[in-house]
Every structure is written in structure tokens, then in C-alpha cells.
GROMACS .gro file of C-alpha atoms in nm:
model
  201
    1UNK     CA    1   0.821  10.139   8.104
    2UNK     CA    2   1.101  10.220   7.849
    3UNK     CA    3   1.215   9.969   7.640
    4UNK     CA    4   1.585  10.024   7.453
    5UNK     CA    5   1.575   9.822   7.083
    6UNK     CA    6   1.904   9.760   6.917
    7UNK     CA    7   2.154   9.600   6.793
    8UNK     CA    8   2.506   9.454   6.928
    9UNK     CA    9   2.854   9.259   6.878
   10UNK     CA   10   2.974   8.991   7.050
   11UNK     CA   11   3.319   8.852   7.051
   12UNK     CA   12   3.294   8.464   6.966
   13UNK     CA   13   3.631   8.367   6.864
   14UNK     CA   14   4.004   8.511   6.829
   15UNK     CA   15   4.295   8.294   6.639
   16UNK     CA   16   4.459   8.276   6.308
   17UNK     CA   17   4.504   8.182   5.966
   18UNK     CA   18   4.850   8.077   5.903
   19UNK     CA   19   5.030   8.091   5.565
   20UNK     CA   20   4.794   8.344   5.425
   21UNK     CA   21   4.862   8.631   5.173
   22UNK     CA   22   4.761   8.987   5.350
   23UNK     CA   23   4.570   9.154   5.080
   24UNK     CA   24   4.763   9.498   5.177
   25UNK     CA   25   5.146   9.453   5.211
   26UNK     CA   26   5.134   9.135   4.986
   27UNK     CA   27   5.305   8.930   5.253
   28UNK     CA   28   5.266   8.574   5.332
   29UNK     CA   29   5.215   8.517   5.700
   30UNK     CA   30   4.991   8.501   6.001
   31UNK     CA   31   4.678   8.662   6.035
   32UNK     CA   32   4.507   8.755   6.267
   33UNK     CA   33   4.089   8.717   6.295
   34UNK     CA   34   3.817   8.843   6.542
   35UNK     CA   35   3.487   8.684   6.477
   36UNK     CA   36   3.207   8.885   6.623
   37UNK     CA   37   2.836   8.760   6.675
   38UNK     CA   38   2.584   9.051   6.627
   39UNK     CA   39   2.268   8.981   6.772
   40UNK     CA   40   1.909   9.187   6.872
   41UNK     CA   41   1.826   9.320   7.191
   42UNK     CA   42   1.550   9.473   7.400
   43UNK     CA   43   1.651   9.659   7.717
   44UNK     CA   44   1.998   9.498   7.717
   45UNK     CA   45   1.826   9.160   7.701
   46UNK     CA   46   2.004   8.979   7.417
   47UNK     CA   47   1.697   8.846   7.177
   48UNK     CA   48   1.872   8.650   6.887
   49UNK     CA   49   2.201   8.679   6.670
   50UNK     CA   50   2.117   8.872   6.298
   51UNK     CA   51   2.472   8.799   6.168
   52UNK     CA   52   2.820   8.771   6.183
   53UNK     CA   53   3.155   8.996   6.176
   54UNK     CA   54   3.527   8.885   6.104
   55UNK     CA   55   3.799   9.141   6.161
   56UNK     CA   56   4.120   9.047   6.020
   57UNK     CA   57   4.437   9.188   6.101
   58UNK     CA   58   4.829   9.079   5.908
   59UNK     CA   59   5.068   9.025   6.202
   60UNK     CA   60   5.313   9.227   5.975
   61UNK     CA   61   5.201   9.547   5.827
   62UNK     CA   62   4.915   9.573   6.153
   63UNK     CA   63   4.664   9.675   5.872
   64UNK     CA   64   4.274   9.523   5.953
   65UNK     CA   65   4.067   9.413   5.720
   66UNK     CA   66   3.748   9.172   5.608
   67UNK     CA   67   3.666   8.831   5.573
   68UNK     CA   68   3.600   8.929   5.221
   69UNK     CA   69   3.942   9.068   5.129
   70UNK     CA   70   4.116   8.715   5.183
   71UNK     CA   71   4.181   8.450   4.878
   72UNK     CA   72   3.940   8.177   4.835
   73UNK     CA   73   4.118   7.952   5.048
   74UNK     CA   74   4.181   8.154   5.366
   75UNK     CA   75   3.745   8.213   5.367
   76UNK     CA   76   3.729   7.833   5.316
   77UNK     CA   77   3.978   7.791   5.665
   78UNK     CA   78   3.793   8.086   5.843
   79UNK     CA   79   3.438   7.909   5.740
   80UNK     CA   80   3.620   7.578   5.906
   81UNK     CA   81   3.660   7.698   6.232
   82UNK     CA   82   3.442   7.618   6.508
   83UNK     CA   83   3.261   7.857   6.706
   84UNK     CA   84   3.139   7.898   7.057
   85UNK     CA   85   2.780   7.794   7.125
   86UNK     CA   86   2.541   8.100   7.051
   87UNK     CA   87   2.213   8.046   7.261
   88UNK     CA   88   2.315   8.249   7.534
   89UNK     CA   89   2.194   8.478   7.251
   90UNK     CA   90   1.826   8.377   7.188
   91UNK     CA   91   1.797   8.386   7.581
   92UNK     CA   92   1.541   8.703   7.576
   93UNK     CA   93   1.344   8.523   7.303
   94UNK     CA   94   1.308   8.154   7.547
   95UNK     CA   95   1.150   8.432   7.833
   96UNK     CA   96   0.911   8.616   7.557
   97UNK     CA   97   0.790   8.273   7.486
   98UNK     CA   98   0.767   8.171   7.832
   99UNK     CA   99   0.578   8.485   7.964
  100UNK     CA  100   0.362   8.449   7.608
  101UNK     CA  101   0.282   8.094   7.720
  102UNK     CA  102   0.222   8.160   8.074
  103UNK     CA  103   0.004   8.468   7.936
  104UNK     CA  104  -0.196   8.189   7.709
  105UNK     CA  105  -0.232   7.950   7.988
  106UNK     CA  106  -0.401   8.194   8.226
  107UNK     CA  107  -0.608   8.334   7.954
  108UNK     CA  108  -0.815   8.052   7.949
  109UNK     CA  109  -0.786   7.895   8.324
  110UNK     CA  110  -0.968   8.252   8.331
  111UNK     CA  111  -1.208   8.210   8.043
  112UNK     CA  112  -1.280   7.865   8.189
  113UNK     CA  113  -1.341   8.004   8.571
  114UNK     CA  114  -1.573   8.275   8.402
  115UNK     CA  115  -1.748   7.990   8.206
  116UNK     CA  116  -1.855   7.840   8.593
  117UNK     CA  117  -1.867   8.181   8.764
  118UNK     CA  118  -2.161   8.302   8.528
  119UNK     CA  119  -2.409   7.994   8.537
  120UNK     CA  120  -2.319   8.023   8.930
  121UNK     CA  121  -2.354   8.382   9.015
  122UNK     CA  122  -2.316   8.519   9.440
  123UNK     CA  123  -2.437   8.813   9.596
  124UNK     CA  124  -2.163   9.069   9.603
  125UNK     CA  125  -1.999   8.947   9.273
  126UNK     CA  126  -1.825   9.138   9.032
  127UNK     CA  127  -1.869   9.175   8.713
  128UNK     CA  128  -1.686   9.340   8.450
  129UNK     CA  129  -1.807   9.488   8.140
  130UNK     CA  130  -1.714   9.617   7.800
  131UNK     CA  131  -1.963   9.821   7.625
  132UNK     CA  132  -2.034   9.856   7.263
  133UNK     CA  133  -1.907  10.240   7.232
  134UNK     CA  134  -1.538  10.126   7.362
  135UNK     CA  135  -1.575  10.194   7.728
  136UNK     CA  136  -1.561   9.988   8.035
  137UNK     CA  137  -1.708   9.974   8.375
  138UNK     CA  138  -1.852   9.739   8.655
  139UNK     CA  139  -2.161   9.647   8.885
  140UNK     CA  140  -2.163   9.409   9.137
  141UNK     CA  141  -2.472   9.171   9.243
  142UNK     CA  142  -2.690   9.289   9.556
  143UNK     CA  143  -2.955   9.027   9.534
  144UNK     CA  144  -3.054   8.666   9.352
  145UNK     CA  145  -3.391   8.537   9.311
  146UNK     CA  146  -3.468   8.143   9.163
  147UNK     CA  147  -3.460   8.331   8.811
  148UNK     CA  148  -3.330   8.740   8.839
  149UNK     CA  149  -3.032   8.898   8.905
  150UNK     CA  150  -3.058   9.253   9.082
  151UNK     CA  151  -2.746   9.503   9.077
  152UNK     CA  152  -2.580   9.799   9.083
  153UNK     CA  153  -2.388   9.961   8.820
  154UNK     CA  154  -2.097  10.133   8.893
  155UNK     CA  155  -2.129  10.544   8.822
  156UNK     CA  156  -1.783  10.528   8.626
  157UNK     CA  157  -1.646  10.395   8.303
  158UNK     CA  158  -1.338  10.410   8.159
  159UNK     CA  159  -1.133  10.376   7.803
  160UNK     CA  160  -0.887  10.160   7.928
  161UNK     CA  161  -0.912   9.822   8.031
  162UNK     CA  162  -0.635   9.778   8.262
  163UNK     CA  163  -0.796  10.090   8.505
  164UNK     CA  164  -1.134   9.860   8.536
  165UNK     CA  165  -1.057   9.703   8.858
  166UNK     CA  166  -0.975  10.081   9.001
  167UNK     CA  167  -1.339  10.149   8.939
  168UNK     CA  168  -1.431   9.912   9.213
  169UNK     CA  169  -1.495  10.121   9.520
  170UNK     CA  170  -1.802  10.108   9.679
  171UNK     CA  171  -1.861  10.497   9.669
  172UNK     CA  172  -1.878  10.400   9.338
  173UNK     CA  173  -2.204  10.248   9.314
  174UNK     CA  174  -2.518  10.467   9.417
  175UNK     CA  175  -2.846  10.487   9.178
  176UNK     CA  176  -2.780  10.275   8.840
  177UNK     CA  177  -2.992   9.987   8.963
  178UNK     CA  178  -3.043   9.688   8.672
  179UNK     CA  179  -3.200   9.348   8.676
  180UNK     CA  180  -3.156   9.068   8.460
  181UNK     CA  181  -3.272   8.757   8.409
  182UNK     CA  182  -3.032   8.489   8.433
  183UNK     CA  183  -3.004   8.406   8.099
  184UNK     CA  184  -2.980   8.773   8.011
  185UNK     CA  185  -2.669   8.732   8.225
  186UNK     CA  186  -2.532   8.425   8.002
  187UNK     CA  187  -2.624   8.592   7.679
  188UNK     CA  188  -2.438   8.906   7.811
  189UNK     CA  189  -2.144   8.689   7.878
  190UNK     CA  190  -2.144   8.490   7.528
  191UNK     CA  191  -2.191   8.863   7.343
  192UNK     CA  192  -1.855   8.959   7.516
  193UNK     CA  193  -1.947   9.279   7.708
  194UNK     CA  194  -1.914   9.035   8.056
  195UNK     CA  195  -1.534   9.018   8.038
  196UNK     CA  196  -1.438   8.926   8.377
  197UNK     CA  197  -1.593   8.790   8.729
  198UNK     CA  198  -1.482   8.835   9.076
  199UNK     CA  199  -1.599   8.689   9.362
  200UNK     CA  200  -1.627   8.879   9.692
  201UNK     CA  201  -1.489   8.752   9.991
   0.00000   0.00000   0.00000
């Protein structure tokens, strides 16, 4: 998926500053102001504002110009004025939190079904490992006895986590047949290499 990072303005506010000196034809009158919002987005997705813009323009000699050209006094008016309401602007950041929260919560309503799954093992389970050299792969459970568990390991591995569950195919397993005790099992699961349990239905 490509993501698009950047930057953008936003028009906030239009009006003007009255009795005000242009700084370029030297004539007191009207002015003219856009104030723009510029915020950060990803993919369009507005993420939060990173500053703010005023364009000025003198209703006279149609020259623009910056907030920081006027006198003292016409900043102090511009600084005065009250602007729309923003959080339309941190919109992308309330869904990053909500998908990181969501991706928190189900992290350990996992963890915590694993935690049960593993002192409660079925025939035909799942299992998921991580190995020590980086790789992943499966077996699944073909037999329980009061105090062994018998398997088969799958004949694939892989170097990416998210392709584990595509290992599971049952022309998969063959040969790589491994028994463990049952506390071998738990001790497998508190080292980390047991990462994830499914059960068959």
C-alpha cells in the first residue's frame, strides 16, 4: 500500500484590518487578510496542523504581503481575531490512536486466549512457531496422551510472519514427526517460539 506524506494549507478565516498603514504604498486603509491553517497529512488524511499563514493584501495598491510586515498594532488586532475550530485537523491522528488501541486490545485478548489454549491443548491444533535463526513455521497436534503431545511439523518455514498462516495446508505436513511433553509445550510457549494457537474446527 502507498502512503502519500505531506504537508497542506487550509483556509480558516478571511476579513480585515481597518485603519491600518499598508507597508507598500504608505496608505492608511483597509486590509485585507487570509489566514491559512497548515497542517500534516498521510494519504490525504489530514493528521494535525504544524502552523499558521496570514496573507495580507491593501485594498488600494492590491499589493500582498505578511503578517510580519504590519505595525505592532495591526499583529496585535490580527492575533485578536477568532478562528474557526481546528480539530477537523487532528482527525487522522483520533483513527491512528483508535486502530493503535484496538491493535493493543486484541494483542492481549490474544496473549490471554494463548495463555488457556496451551495448558488445554486438542488434537488438530495449531500451533505457530518462531525459531531462534529468524524463521517461522507450524505443526499441528495428531495425538494427546495423559502427559505427551505427538505432532507434525510443517515441511515449510518462512521469514515473514504475516505469510505463517499460508503455510497451513495439509500437503504441508508429511515426515517431521515431534513429541513433547506437556510442559515442554508450556516452556516452549513462555520462551516465545509458540507465538500463536488455533483451534481446528
Amino acid at each position: 500500500m502507498l502512503f502519500l506524506i505531506g504537508t497542506k494549507d487550509s483556509n480558516i478565516k478571511n476579513g480585515f484590518v481597518k485603519n491600518e498603514i499598508c507597508p507598500k504604498c504608505n496608505i492608511e486603509n483597509t486590509l485585507h487578510f487570509s489566514i491559512f491553517r497548515r497542517y500534516v497529512y498521510i494519504t490525504f488524511i489530514p493528521l494535525f496542523p504544524v502552523g499558521k499563514i496570514v496573507n495580507i493584501e491593501c485594498t488600494s495598491c492590491k499589493n500582498w504581503f505578511y503578517y510580519e510586515d504590519l505595525s505592532l498594532e495591526g499583529q496585535e488586532k490580527l492575533r485578536n481575531e477568532k478562528l474557526k475550530n481546528s480539530i477537523w485537523m487532528f482527525s487522522g491522528t483520533f483513527v491512528l490512536l483508535l486502530f493503535l488501541a484496538y491493535c493493543i486490545n486484541n494483542y492481549f485478548q490474544n496473549q490471554n486466549q494463548i495463555d488457556i489454549l496451551i495448558k488445554e491443548p486438542l488434537v488438530g491444533d495449531v500451533y505457530n512457531l518462531k525459531f531462534s535463526n529468524g524463521y517461522y513455521s507450524t505443526f499441528k497436534i495428531d495425538k494427546i496422551t495423559s502427559d505427551s503431545i505427538y505432532t507434525t511439523h510443517n515441511d515449510f518455514d518462512t521469514y515473514m510472519p504475516y505469510e505463517i498462516d499460508d503455510l497451513d495446508k495439509a500437503e504441508n505436513y508429511s515426515n517431521k514427526k515431534v513429541s513433547y511433553s506437556k510442559n515442554d509445550l508450556i516452556k516452549l510457549y513462555n520462551s516465545g517460539e509458540i507465538i500463536k494457537i488455533r483451534h481446528k474446527d
